[in-house]
């Protein structure tokens, strides 16, 4: 099998462990018209940013924690916190702080028993391999958390499809939100 086929097989094996109904529920929680904040470090942070960009194109009011123009988070807001391991301190701390403020916190992680999952209101588990290669993680030929990153990206795109459906946003509406100064 080629490397590309192997990667696709790895992603497929993880996707088969995810219940799409749970992904739809994650999208439904984002529809409430609330402000959405996303957070994650490093690679997981990049996945968070790509998710935020897609949600913006779909009409959401969305912010990335730590960016220059990100406002204060409040009790009426939603936080999506992404960490493959569920142990990255800055992400756990952000989730704890947001929960303390009354935010609805969705943890996107491989580990439903992690500190991040504990701090969250809801856990969306993506049972992919992380950089820690814990015993129960699925096998991967890819280094670090690549498999988690890829699967998270696909799960976020699935959430975006549900989100678009629920909010009546089609390609044309999304295109109208796309940058016109590039
Ligand atoms: O997804 P996690 O477990 O929070 O890990 C994030 C960290 O791991 C890496 O993805 C890889 O070491 C870093 O880019 C990032 O700082």
PDB file of C-alpha atoms in Angstrom, residues 59-182:
ATOM      1  CA  UNK A  59     -21.613  33.322   9.387  1.00  0.00           C
ATOM      2  CA  UNK A  60     -20.590  32.533  12.955  1.00  0.00           C
ATOM      3  CA  UNK A  61     -19.129  35.132  15.305  1.00  0.00           C
ATOM      4  CA  UNK A  62     -15.938  33.293  16.157  1.00  0.00           C
ATOM      5  CA  UNK A  63     -12.652  34.120  17.854  1.00  0.00           C
ATOM      6  CA  UNK A  64      -9.310  32.403  18.392  1.00  0.00           C
ATOM      7  CA  UNK A  65      -8.063  32.636  21.988  1.00  0.00           C
ATOM      8  CA  UNK A  66      -4.806  34.606  22.167  1.00  0.00           C
ATOM      9  CA  UNK A  67      -5.242  36.547  18.907  1.00  0.00           C
ATOM     10  CA  UNK A  68      -4.836  40.320  18.974  1.00  0.00           C
ATOM     11  CA  UNK A  69      -8.500  41.223  18.407  1.00  0.00           C
ATOM     12  CA  UNK A  70     -10.083  38.503  20.538  1.00  0.00           C
ATOM     13  CA  UNK A  71     -12.436  40.015  23.151  1.00  0.00           C
ATOM     14  CA  UNK A  72     -13.084  38.823  26.705  1.00  0.00           C
ATOM     15  CA  UNK A  73     -14.942  35.536  26.963  1.00  0.00           C
ATOM     16  CA  UNK A  74     -18.124  35.458  29.055  1.00  0.00           C
ATOM     17  CA  UNK A  75     -20.705  33.120  30.498  1.00  0.00           C
ATOM     18  CA  UNK A  76     -22.912  33.235  27.405  1.00  0.00           C
ATOM     19  CA  UNK A  77     -20.137  32.096  25.090  1.00  0.00           C
ATOM     20  CA  UNK A  78     -19.045  28.724  23.777  1.00  0.00           C
ATOM     21  CA  UNK A  79     -15.492  27.430  23.877  1.00  0.00           C
ATOM     22  CA  UNK A  80     -14.152  24.624  21.707  1.00  0.00           C
ATOM     23  CA  UNK A  81     -10.882  23.427  23.269  1.00  0.00           C
ATOM     24  CA  UNK A  82      -8.719  21.119  21.174  1.00  0.00           C
ATOM     25  CA  UNK A  83      -5.969  18.935  22.564  1.00  0.00           C
ATOM     26  CA  UNK A  84      -5.136  15.453  21.337  1.00  0.00           C
ATOM     27  CA  UNK A  85      -3.670  14.456  24.680  1.00  0.00           C
ATOM     28  CA  UNK A  86      -6.112  16.531  26.704  1.00  0.00           C
ATOM     29  CA  UNK A  87      -3.211  17.486  28.964  1.00  0.00           C
ATOM     30  CA  UNK A  88      -1.653  20.578  27.358  1.00  0.00           C
ATOM     31  CA  UNK A  89      -1.632  22.972  30.287  1.00  0.00           C
ATOM     32  CA  UNK A  90      -2.589  26.216  28.545  1.00  0.00           C
ATOM     33  CA  UNK A  91      -5.583  24.529  26.888  1.00  0.00           C
ATOM     34  CA  UNK A  92      -6.735  22.853  30.114  1.00  0.00           C
ATOM     35  CA  UNK A  93      -6.341  26.137  31.986  1.00  0.00           C
ATOM     36  CA  UNK A  94      -8.346  28.042  29.344  1.00  0.00           C
ATOM     37  CA  UNK A  95     -11.114  25.437  29.507  1.00  0.00           C
ATOM     38  CA  UNK A  96     -11.181  25.565  33.320  1.00  0.00           C
ATOM     39  CA  UNK A  97     -11.306  29.350  33.333  1.00  0.00           C
ATOM     40  CA  UNK A  98     -14.070  29.454  30.693  1.00  0.00           C
ATOM     41  CA  UNK A  99     -16.090  26.828  32.585  1.00  0.00           C
ATOM     42  CA  UNK A 100     -15.668  28.857  35.773  1.00  0.00           C
ATOM     43  CA  UNK A 101     -17.161  31.841  33.909  1.00  0.00           C
ATOM     44  CA  UNK A 102     -20.157  29.717  32.927  1.00  0.00           C
ATOM     45  CA  UNK A 103     -19.196  28.995  29.300  1.00  0.00           C
ATOM     46  CA  UNK A 104     -20.319  25.893  27.525  1.00  0.00           C
ATOM     47  CA  UNK A 105     -17.002  24.099  26.898  1.00  0.00           C
ATOM     48  CA  UNK A 106     -16.583  21.375  24.296  1.00  0.00           C
ATOM     49  CA  UNK A 107     -13.364  19.378  24.595  1.00  0.00           C
ATOM     50  CA  UNK A 108     -12.086  17.786  21.405  1.00  0.00           C
ATOM     51  CA  UNK A 109      -9.595  15.144  22.491  1.00  0.00           C
ATOM     52  CA  UNK A 110      -8.597  11.501  22.215  1.00  0.00           C
ATOM     53  CA  UNK A 111      -8.895  11.022  25.955  1.00  0.00           C
ATOM     54  CA  UNK A 112     -12.277  11.319  27.694  1.00  0.00           C
ATOM     55  CA  UNK A 113     -10.515  10.874  31.042  1.00  0.00           C
ATOM     56  CA  UNK A 114      -8.070  13.721  30.559  1.00  0.00           C
ATOM     57  CA  UNK A 115      -7.946  16.940  32.574  1.00  0.00           C
ATOM     58  CA  UNK A 116      -9.346  18.768  29.555  1.00  0.00           C
ATOM     59  CA  UNK A 117     -12.329  16.416  29.338  1.00  0.00           C
ATOM     60  CA  UNK A 118     -12.895  16.869  33.054  1.00  0.00           C
ATOM     61  CA  UNK A 119     -13.053  20.651  32.693  1.00  0.00           C
ATOM     62  CA  UNK A 120     -15.473  20.483  29.757  1.00  0.00           C
ATOM     63  CA  UNK A 121     -19.258  20.426  29.613  1.00  0.00           C
ATOM     64  CA  UNK A 122     -19.155  18.066  26.635  1.00  0.00           C
ATOM     65  CA  UNK A 123     -16.477  15.813  25.193  1.00  0.00           C
ATOM     66  CA  UNK A 124     -16.153  15.040  21.520  1.00  0.00           C
ATOM     67  CA  UNK A 125     -13.781  12.115  21.458  1.00  0.00           C
ATOM     68  CA  UNK A 126     -11.588  11.521  18.416  1.00  0.00           C
ATOM     69  CA  UNK A 127      -9.884   8.207  19.178  1.00  0.00           C
ATOM     70  CA  UNK A 128      -6.757   8.811  17.103  1.00  0.00           C
ATOM     71  CA  UNK A 129      -3.097   8.426  18.024  1.00  0.00           C
ATOM     72  CA  UNK A 130      -1.387  11.293  19.857  1.00  0.00           C
ATOM     73  CA  UNK A 131       2.272  12.177  20.221  1.00  0.00           C
ATOM     74  CA  UNK A 132       2.328  10.178  23.502  1.00  0.00           C
ATOM     75  CA  UNK A 133       1.530   6.822  21.867  1.00  0.00           C
ATOM     76  CA  UNK A 134      -0.462   5.548  24.839  1.00  0.00           C
ATOM     77  CA  UNK A 135      -1.032   1.794  24.873  1.00  0.00           C
ATOM     78  CA  UNK A 136      -4.689   1.939  23.839  1.00  0.00           C
ATOM     79  CA  UNK A 137      -4.173   4.384  20.965  1.00  0.00           C
ATOM     80  CA  UNK A 138      -4.711   3.251  17.406  1.00  0.00           C
ATOM     81  CA  UNK A 139      -1.559   2.477  15.449  1.00  0.00           C
ATOM     82  CA  UNK A 140      -0.125   4.947  12.966  1.00  0.00           C
ATOM     83  CA  UNK A 141       2.956   5.224  10.771  1.00  0.00           C
ATOM     84  CA  UNK A 142       2.850   9.019  11.069  1.00  0.00           C
ATOM     85  CA  UNK A 143       4.931  10.914  13.608  1.00  0.00           C
ATOM     86  CA  UNK A 144       3.542  12.926  16.528  1.00  0.00           C
ATOM     87  CA  UNK A 145      -0.157  13.775  16.481  1.00  0.00           C
ATOM     88  CA  UNK A 146      -0.607  13.882  12.710  1.00  0.00           C
ATOM     89  CA  UNK A 147      -3.416  11.331  12.766  1.00  0.00           C
ATOM     90  CA  UNK A 148      -5.274  13.303  15.441  1.00  0.00           C
ATOM     91  CA  UNK A 149      -4.784  16.535  13.473  1.00  0.00           C
ATOM     92  CA  UNK A 150      -6.120  14.986  10.269  1.00  0.00           C
ATOM     93  CA  UNK A 151      -9.112  13.408  11.967  1.00  0.00           C
ATOM     94  CA  UNK A 152      -9.904  16.590  13.900  1.00  0.00           C
ATOM     95  CA  UNK A 153      -9.834  18.549  10.632  1.00  0.00           C
ATOM     96  CA  UNK A 154     -12.320  16.128   9.050  1.00  0.00           C
ATOM     97  CA  UNK A 155     -14.554  16.139  12.126  1.00  0.00           C
ATOM     98  CA  UNK A 156     -14.558  19.955  12.030  1.00  0.00           C
ATOM     99  CA  UNK A 157     -15.494  19.911   8.353  1.00  0.00           C
ATOM    100  CA  UNK A 158     -18.349  17.536   9.218  1.00  0.00           C
ATOM    101  CA  UNK A 159     -19.493  19.928  11.951  1.00  0.00           C
ATOM    102  CA  UNK A 160     -19.352  22.731   9.362  1.00  0.00           C
ATOM    103  CA  UNK A 161     -21.598  20.767   6.981  1.00  0.00           C
ATOM    104  CA  UNK A 162     -24.169  20.261   9.741  1.00  0.00           C
ATOM    105  CA  UNK A 163     -23.773  23.890  10.840  1.00  0.00           C
ATOM    106  CA  UNK A 164     -24.361  25.117   7.280  1.00  0.00           C
ATOM    107  CA  UNK A 165     -27.407  22.895   6.932  1.00  0.00           C
ATOM    108  CA  UNK A 166     -28.883  24.022  10.244  1.00  0.00           C
ATOM    109  CA  UNK A 167     -28.327  27.712   9.442  1.00  0.00           C
ATOM    110  CA  UNK A 168     -29.264  27.549   5.808  1.00  0.00           C
ATOM    111  CA  UNK A 169     -25.823  28.581   4.593  1.00  0.00           C
ATOM    112  CA  UNK A 170     -24.957  27.359   1.121  1.00  0.00           C
ATOM    113  CA  UNK A 171     -21.834  27.825  -0.973  1.00  0.00           C
ATOM    114  CA  UNK A 172     -23.004  31.210  -2.314  1.00  0.00           C
ATOM    115  CA  UNK A 173     -23.637  32.594   1.192  1.00  0.00           C
ATOM    116  CA  UNK A 174     -20.285  31.270   2.394  1.00  0.00           C
ATOM    117  CA  UNK A 175     -18.574  32.810  -0.638  1.00  0.00           C
ATOM    118  CA  UNK A 176     -20.012  36.208   0.262  1.00  0.00           C
ATOM    119  CA  UNK A 177     -18.091  36.011   3.562  1.00  0.00           C
ATOM    120  CA  UNK A 178     -14.835  35.061   1.868  1.00  0.00           C
ATOM    121  CA  UNK A 179     -12.091  37.667   1.797  1.00  0.00           C
ATOM    122  CA  UNK A 180     -12.343  39.931  -1.254  1.00  0.00           C
ATOM    123  CA  UNK A 181      -9.025  41.670  -0.758  1.00  0.00           C
ATOM    124  CA  UNK A 182      -6.565  38.968  -1.733  1.00  0.00           C
TER     125      UNK A 182
END
